[in-house]
Short mmCIF file of C-alpha atoms in Angstrom, two decimals:
data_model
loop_
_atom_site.label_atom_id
_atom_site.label_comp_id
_atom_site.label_asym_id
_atom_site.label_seq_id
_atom_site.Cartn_x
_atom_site.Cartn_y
_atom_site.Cartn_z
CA UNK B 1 5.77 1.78 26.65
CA UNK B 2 4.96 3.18 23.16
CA UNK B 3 1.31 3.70 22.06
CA UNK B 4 1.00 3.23 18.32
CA UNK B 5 -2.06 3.04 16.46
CA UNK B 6 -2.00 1.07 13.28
CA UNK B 7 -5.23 1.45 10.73
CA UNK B 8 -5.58 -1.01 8.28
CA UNK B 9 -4.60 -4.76 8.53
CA UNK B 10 -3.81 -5.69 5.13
CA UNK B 11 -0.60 -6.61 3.55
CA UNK B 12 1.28 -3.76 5.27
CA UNK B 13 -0.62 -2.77 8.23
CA UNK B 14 -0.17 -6.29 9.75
CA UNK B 15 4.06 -6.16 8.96
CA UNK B 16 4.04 -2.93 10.70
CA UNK B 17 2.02 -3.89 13.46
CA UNK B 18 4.17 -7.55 13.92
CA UNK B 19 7.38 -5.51 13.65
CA UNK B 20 6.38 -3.23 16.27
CA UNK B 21 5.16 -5.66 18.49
CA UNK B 22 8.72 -7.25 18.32
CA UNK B 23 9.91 -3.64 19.26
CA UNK B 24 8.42 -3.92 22.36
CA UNK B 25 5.57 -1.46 21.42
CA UNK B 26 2.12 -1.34 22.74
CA UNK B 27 0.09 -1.73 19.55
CA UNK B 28 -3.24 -1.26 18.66
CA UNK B 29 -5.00 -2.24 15.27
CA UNK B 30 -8.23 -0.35 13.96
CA UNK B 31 -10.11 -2.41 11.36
CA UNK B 32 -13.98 -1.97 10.63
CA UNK B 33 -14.04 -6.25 11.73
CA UNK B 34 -11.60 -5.90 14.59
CA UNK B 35 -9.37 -7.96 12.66
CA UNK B 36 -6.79 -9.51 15.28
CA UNK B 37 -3.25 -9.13 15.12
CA UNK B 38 -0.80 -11.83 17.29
CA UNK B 39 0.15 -9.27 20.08
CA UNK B 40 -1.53 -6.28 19.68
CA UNK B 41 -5.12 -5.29 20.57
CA UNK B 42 -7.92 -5.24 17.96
CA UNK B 43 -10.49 -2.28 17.95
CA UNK B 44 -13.45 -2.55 15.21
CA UNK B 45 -14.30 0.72 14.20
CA UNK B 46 -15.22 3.00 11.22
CA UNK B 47 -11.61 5.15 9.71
CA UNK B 48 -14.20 7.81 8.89
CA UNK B 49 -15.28 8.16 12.21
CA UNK B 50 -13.02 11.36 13.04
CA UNK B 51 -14.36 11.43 16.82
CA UNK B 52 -14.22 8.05 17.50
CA UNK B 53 -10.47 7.39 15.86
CA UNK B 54 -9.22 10.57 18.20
CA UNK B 55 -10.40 8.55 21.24
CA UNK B 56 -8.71 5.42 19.84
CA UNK B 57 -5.68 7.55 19.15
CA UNK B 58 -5.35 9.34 22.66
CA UNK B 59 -1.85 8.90 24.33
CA UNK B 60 -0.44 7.33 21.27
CA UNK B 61 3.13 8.42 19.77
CA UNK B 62 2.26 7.21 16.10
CA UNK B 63 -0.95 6.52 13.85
CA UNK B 64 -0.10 4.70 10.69
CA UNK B 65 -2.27 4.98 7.88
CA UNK B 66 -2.14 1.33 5.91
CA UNK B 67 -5.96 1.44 4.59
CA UNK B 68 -6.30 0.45 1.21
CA UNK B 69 -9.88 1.26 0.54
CA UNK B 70 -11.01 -0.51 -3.58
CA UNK B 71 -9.08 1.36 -6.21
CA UNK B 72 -13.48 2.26 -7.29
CA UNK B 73 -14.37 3.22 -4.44
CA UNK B 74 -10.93 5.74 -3.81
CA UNK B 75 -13.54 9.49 -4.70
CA UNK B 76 -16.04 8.14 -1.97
CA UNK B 77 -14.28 6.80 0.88
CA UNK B 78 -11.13 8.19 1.04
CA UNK B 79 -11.69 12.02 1.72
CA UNK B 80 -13.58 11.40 5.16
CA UNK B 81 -10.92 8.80 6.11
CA UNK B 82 -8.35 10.89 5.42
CA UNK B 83 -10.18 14.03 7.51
CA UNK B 84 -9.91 11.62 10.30
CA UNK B 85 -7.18 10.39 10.64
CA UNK B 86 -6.16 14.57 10.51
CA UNK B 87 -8.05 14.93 12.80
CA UNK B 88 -6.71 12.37 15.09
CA UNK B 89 -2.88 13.08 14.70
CA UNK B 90 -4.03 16.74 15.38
CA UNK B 91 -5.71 15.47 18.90
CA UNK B 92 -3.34 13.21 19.60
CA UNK B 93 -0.18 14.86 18.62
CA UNK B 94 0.81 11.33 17.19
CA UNK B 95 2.68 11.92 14.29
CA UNK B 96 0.37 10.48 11.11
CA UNK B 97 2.15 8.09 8.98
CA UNK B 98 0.94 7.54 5.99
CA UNK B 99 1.47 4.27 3.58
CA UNK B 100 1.43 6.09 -0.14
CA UNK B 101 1.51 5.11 -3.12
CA UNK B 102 3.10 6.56 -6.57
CA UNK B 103 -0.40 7.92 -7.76
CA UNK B 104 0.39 11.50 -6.91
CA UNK B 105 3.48 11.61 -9.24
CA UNK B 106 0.73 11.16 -12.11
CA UNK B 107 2.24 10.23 -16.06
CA UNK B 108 5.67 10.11 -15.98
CA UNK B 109 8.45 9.67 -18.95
CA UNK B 110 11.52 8.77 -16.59
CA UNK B 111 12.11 6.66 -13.23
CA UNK B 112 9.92 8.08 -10.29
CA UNK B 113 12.13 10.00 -7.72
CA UNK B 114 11.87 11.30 -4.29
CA UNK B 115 11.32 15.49 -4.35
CA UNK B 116 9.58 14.68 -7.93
CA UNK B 117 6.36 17.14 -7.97
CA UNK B 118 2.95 15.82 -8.04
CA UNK B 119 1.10 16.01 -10.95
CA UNK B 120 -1.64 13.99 -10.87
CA UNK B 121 -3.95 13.64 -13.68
CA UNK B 122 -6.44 10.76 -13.18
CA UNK B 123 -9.44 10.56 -10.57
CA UNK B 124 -7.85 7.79 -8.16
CA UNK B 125 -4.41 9.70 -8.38
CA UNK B 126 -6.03 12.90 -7.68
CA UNK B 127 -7.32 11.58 -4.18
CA UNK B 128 -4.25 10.35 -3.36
CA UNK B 129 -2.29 14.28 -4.18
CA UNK B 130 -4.94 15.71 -2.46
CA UNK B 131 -4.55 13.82 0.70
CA UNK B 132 -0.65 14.44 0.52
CA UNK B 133 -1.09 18.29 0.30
CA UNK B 134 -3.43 18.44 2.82
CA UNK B 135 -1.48 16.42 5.54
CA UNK B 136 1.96 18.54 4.79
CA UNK B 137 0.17 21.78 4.30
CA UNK B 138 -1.40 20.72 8.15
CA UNK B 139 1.96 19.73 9.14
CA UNK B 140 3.64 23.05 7.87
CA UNK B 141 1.04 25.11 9.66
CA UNK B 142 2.77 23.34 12.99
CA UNK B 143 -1.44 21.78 13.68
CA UNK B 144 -0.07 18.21 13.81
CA UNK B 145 3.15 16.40 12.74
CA UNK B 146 2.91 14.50 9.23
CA UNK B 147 5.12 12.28 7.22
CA UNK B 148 4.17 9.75 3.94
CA UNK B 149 6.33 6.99 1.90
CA UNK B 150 5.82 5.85 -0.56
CA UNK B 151 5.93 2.54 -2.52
CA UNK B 152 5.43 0.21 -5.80
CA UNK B 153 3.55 -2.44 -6.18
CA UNK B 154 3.93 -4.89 -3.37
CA UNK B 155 5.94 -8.61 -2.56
CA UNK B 156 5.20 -10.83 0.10
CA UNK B 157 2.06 -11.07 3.16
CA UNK B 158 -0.99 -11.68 1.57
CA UNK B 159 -0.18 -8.63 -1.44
CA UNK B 160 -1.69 -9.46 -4.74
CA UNK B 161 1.00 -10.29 -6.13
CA UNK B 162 2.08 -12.74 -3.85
CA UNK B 163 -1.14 -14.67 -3.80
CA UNK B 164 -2.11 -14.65 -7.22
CA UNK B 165 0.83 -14.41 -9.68
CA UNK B 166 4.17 -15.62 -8.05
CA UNK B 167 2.00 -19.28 -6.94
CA UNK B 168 1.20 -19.27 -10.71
CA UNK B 169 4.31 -18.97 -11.75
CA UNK B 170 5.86 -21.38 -9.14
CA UNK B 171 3.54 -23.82 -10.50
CA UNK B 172 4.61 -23.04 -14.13
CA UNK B 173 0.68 -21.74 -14.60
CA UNK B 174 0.20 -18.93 -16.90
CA UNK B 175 -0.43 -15.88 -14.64
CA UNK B 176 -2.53 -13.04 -16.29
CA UNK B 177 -1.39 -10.00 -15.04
CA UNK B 178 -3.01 -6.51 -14.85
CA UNK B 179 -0.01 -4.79 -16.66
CA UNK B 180 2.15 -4.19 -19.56
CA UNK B 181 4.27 -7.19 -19.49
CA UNK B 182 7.55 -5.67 -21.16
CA UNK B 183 7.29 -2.01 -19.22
CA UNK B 184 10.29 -2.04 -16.10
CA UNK B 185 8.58 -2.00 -12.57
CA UNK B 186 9.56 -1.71 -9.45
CA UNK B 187 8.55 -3.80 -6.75
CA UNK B 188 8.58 -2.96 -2.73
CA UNK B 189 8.13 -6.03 -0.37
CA UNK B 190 6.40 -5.30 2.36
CA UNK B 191 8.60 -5.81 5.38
CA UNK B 192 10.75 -3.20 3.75
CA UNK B 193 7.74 -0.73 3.61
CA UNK B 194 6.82 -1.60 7.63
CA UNK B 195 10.35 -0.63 8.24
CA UNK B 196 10.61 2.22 6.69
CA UNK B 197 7.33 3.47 8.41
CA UNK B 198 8.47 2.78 11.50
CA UNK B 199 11.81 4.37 10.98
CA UNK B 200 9.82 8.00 9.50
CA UNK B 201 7.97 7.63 13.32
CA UNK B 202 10.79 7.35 14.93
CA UNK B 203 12.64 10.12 13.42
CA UNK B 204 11.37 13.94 13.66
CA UNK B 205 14.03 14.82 10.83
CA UNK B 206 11.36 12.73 8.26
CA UNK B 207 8.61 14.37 9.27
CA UNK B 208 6.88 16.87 7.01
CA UNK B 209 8.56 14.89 3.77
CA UNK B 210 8.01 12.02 1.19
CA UNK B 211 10.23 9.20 1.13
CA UNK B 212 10.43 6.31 -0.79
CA UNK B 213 10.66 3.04 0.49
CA UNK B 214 13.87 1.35 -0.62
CA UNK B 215 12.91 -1.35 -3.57
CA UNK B 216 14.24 -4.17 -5.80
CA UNK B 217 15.82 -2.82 -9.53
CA UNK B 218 13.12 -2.24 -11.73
CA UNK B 219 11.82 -5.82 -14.01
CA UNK B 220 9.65 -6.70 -16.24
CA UNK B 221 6.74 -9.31 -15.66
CA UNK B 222 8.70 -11.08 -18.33
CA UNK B 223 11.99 -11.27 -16.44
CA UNK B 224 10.54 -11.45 -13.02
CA UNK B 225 8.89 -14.86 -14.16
CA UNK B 226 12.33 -16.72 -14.86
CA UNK B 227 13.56 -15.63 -11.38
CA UNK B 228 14.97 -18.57 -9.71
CA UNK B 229 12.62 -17.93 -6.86
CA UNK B 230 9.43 -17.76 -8.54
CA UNK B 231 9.85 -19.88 -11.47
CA UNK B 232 9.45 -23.60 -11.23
CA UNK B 233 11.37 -26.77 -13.32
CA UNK B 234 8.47 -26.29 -15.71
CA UNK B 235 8.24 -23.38 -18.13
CA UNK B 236 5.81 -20.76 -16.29
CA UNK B 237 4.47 -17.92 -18.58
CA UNK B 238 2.30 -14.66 -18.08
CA UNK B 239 -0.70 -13.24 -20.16
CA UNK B 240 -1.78 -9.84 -20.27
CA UNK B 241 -4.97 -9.80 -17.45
CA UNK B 242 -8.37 -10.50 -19.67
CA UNK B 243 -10.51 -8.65 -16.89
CA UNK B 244 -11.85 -5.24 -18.80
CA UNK B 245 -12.19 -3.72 -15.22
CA UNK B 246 -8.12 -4.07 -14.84
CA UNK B 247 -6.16 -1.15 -15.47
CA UNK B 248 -2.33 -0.65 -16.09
CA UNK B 249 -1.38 0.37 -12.36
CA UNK B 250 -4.48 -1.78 -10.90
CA UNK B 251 -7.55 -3.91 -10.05
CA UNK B 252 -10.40 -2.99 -7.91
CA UNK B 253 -11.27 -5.35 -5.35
CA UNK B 254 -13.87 -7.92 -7.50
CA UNK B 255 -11.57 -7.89 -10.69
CA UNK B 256 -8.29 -9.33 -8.73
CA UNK B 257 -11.04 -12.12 -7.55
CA UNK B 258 -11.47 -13.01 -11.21
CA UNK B 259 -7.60 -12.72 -12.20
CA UNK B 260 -7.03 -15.07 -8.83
CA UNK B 261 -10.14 -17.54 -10.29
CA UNK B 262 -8.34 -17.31 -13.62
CA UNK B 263 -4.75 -17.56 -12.95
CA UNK B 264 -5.68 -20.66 -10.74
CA UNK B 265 -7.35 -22.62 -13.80
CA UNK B 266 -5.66 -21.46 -16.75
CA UNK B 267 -2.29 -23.83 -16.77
CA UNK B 268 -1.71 -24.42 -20.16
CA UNK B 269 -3.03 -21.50 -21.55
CA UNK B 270 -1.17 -18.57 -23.20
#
């Protein structure tokens, strides 16, 4: 039976870890809590730990990078998680598969496309490029095998936007949103992003590349709001988010608390 070795239990970690589980896999899932998983085994332990993930990782055929540290804490915990989890694949010979986001691409005037060059520009993005070259630049030197996709924003689990807008907008409550409400975006549920993980392990012809995972057209907020599926018989409307901590492409872990508190009380409100 297959080893793999899922970090991270949030949104996507736990679809990936559920999907393989219904692949017949032997699963295990590394959160600091030992968060549980239906079917697979639950280890607590620290990401940054690099000796005690490569014991964790031993035998296994894939480790799958879903962490998702705070977007403010990205500078200070990231680089030693990433070192690990290097440094695991590279004991192991698990292929690392990494859950990425489009950071690395930096400012762009056009849709976001796979073989684009990164050119990141902000701190958080920077991290994120940094951990990409590192892992193929390891992968090209033949010290471990390395693959990332990447994805927008995510639908369905317990994503952000599944728990705090689309039940406002189901309830025809103004949702405030941490975003530019007429800008196109791109959404990537996150059974589609499990898959697609699982697929890159799976295949040695991924490896050493960045894929995208496949996604809905491009919306606004404003049109995604009158979809049949979110929208209810009453009118539901959006706000842009009042939180000064939010920023266009995100929230750090206490400001989506306040857009949940305030997208929960503000029906009626524009």
């Amino acid at each position: 039976m297959d080893k793999h070795v899922v970090v991270g239990a949030g949104p996507v970690g736990s679809a990936v870890a559920q999907q393989l589980v219904e692949r017949g896999a032997e699963v295990v899932v590394v959160t600091r809590s030992g968060t549980a998983v239906p079917g697979t085994t639950a280890v607590a332990a620290d990401a940054s730990d690099a000796a005690r993930l490569s014991e964790i990782c031993a035998g296994a055929r894939a480790i799958y990078n879903c962490i998702n540290p705070p977007y403010h804490q990205w500078q200070e915990t990231w680089p030693p998680m990433a070192q690990a989890l290097l440094a695991a694949a590279e004991s192991s010979g698990a292929v690392l598969v990494t859950t990425a986001s489009l950071y690395p691409y930096g400012p762009v005037d056009g849709p976001m496309t796979q073989g684009m060059p990164d050119s990141a520009t902000g701190h958080k993005a920077k991290v994120r490029a940094r951990m990409t070259a590192d892992a193929m630049e390891a992968h090209r030197a033949g010290r471990l095998h390395a693959v990332e996709v990447r994805g927008s924003d995510y639908l369905g689990g317990n994503s952000y936007m599944e728990a705090t807008i689309t039940p406002a907008f189901r309830k025809g409550r103004t949702a405030y949103v941490p975003a530019d409400l007429d800008a196109p975006h791109t959404f990537t549920n996150v059974q589609d992003m499990a898959r697609t993980l699982i697929a890159a392990a799976y295949d040695p012809s991924s490896w050493g590349k960045v894929w995208h995972a496949p996604s809905v057209a491009p919306s606004t907020m404003r049109e995604l709001r009158r979809s049949p599926r979110l929208s209810s018989a009453r009118s539901a409307r959006s706000g842009r988010c009042p939180t000064p901590l939010c920023g266009s492409v995100g929230c750090s872990t206490r400001s989506s608390r306040r857009c949940a508190r305030r997208s929960t009380s503000s029906a009626g409100r524009t």
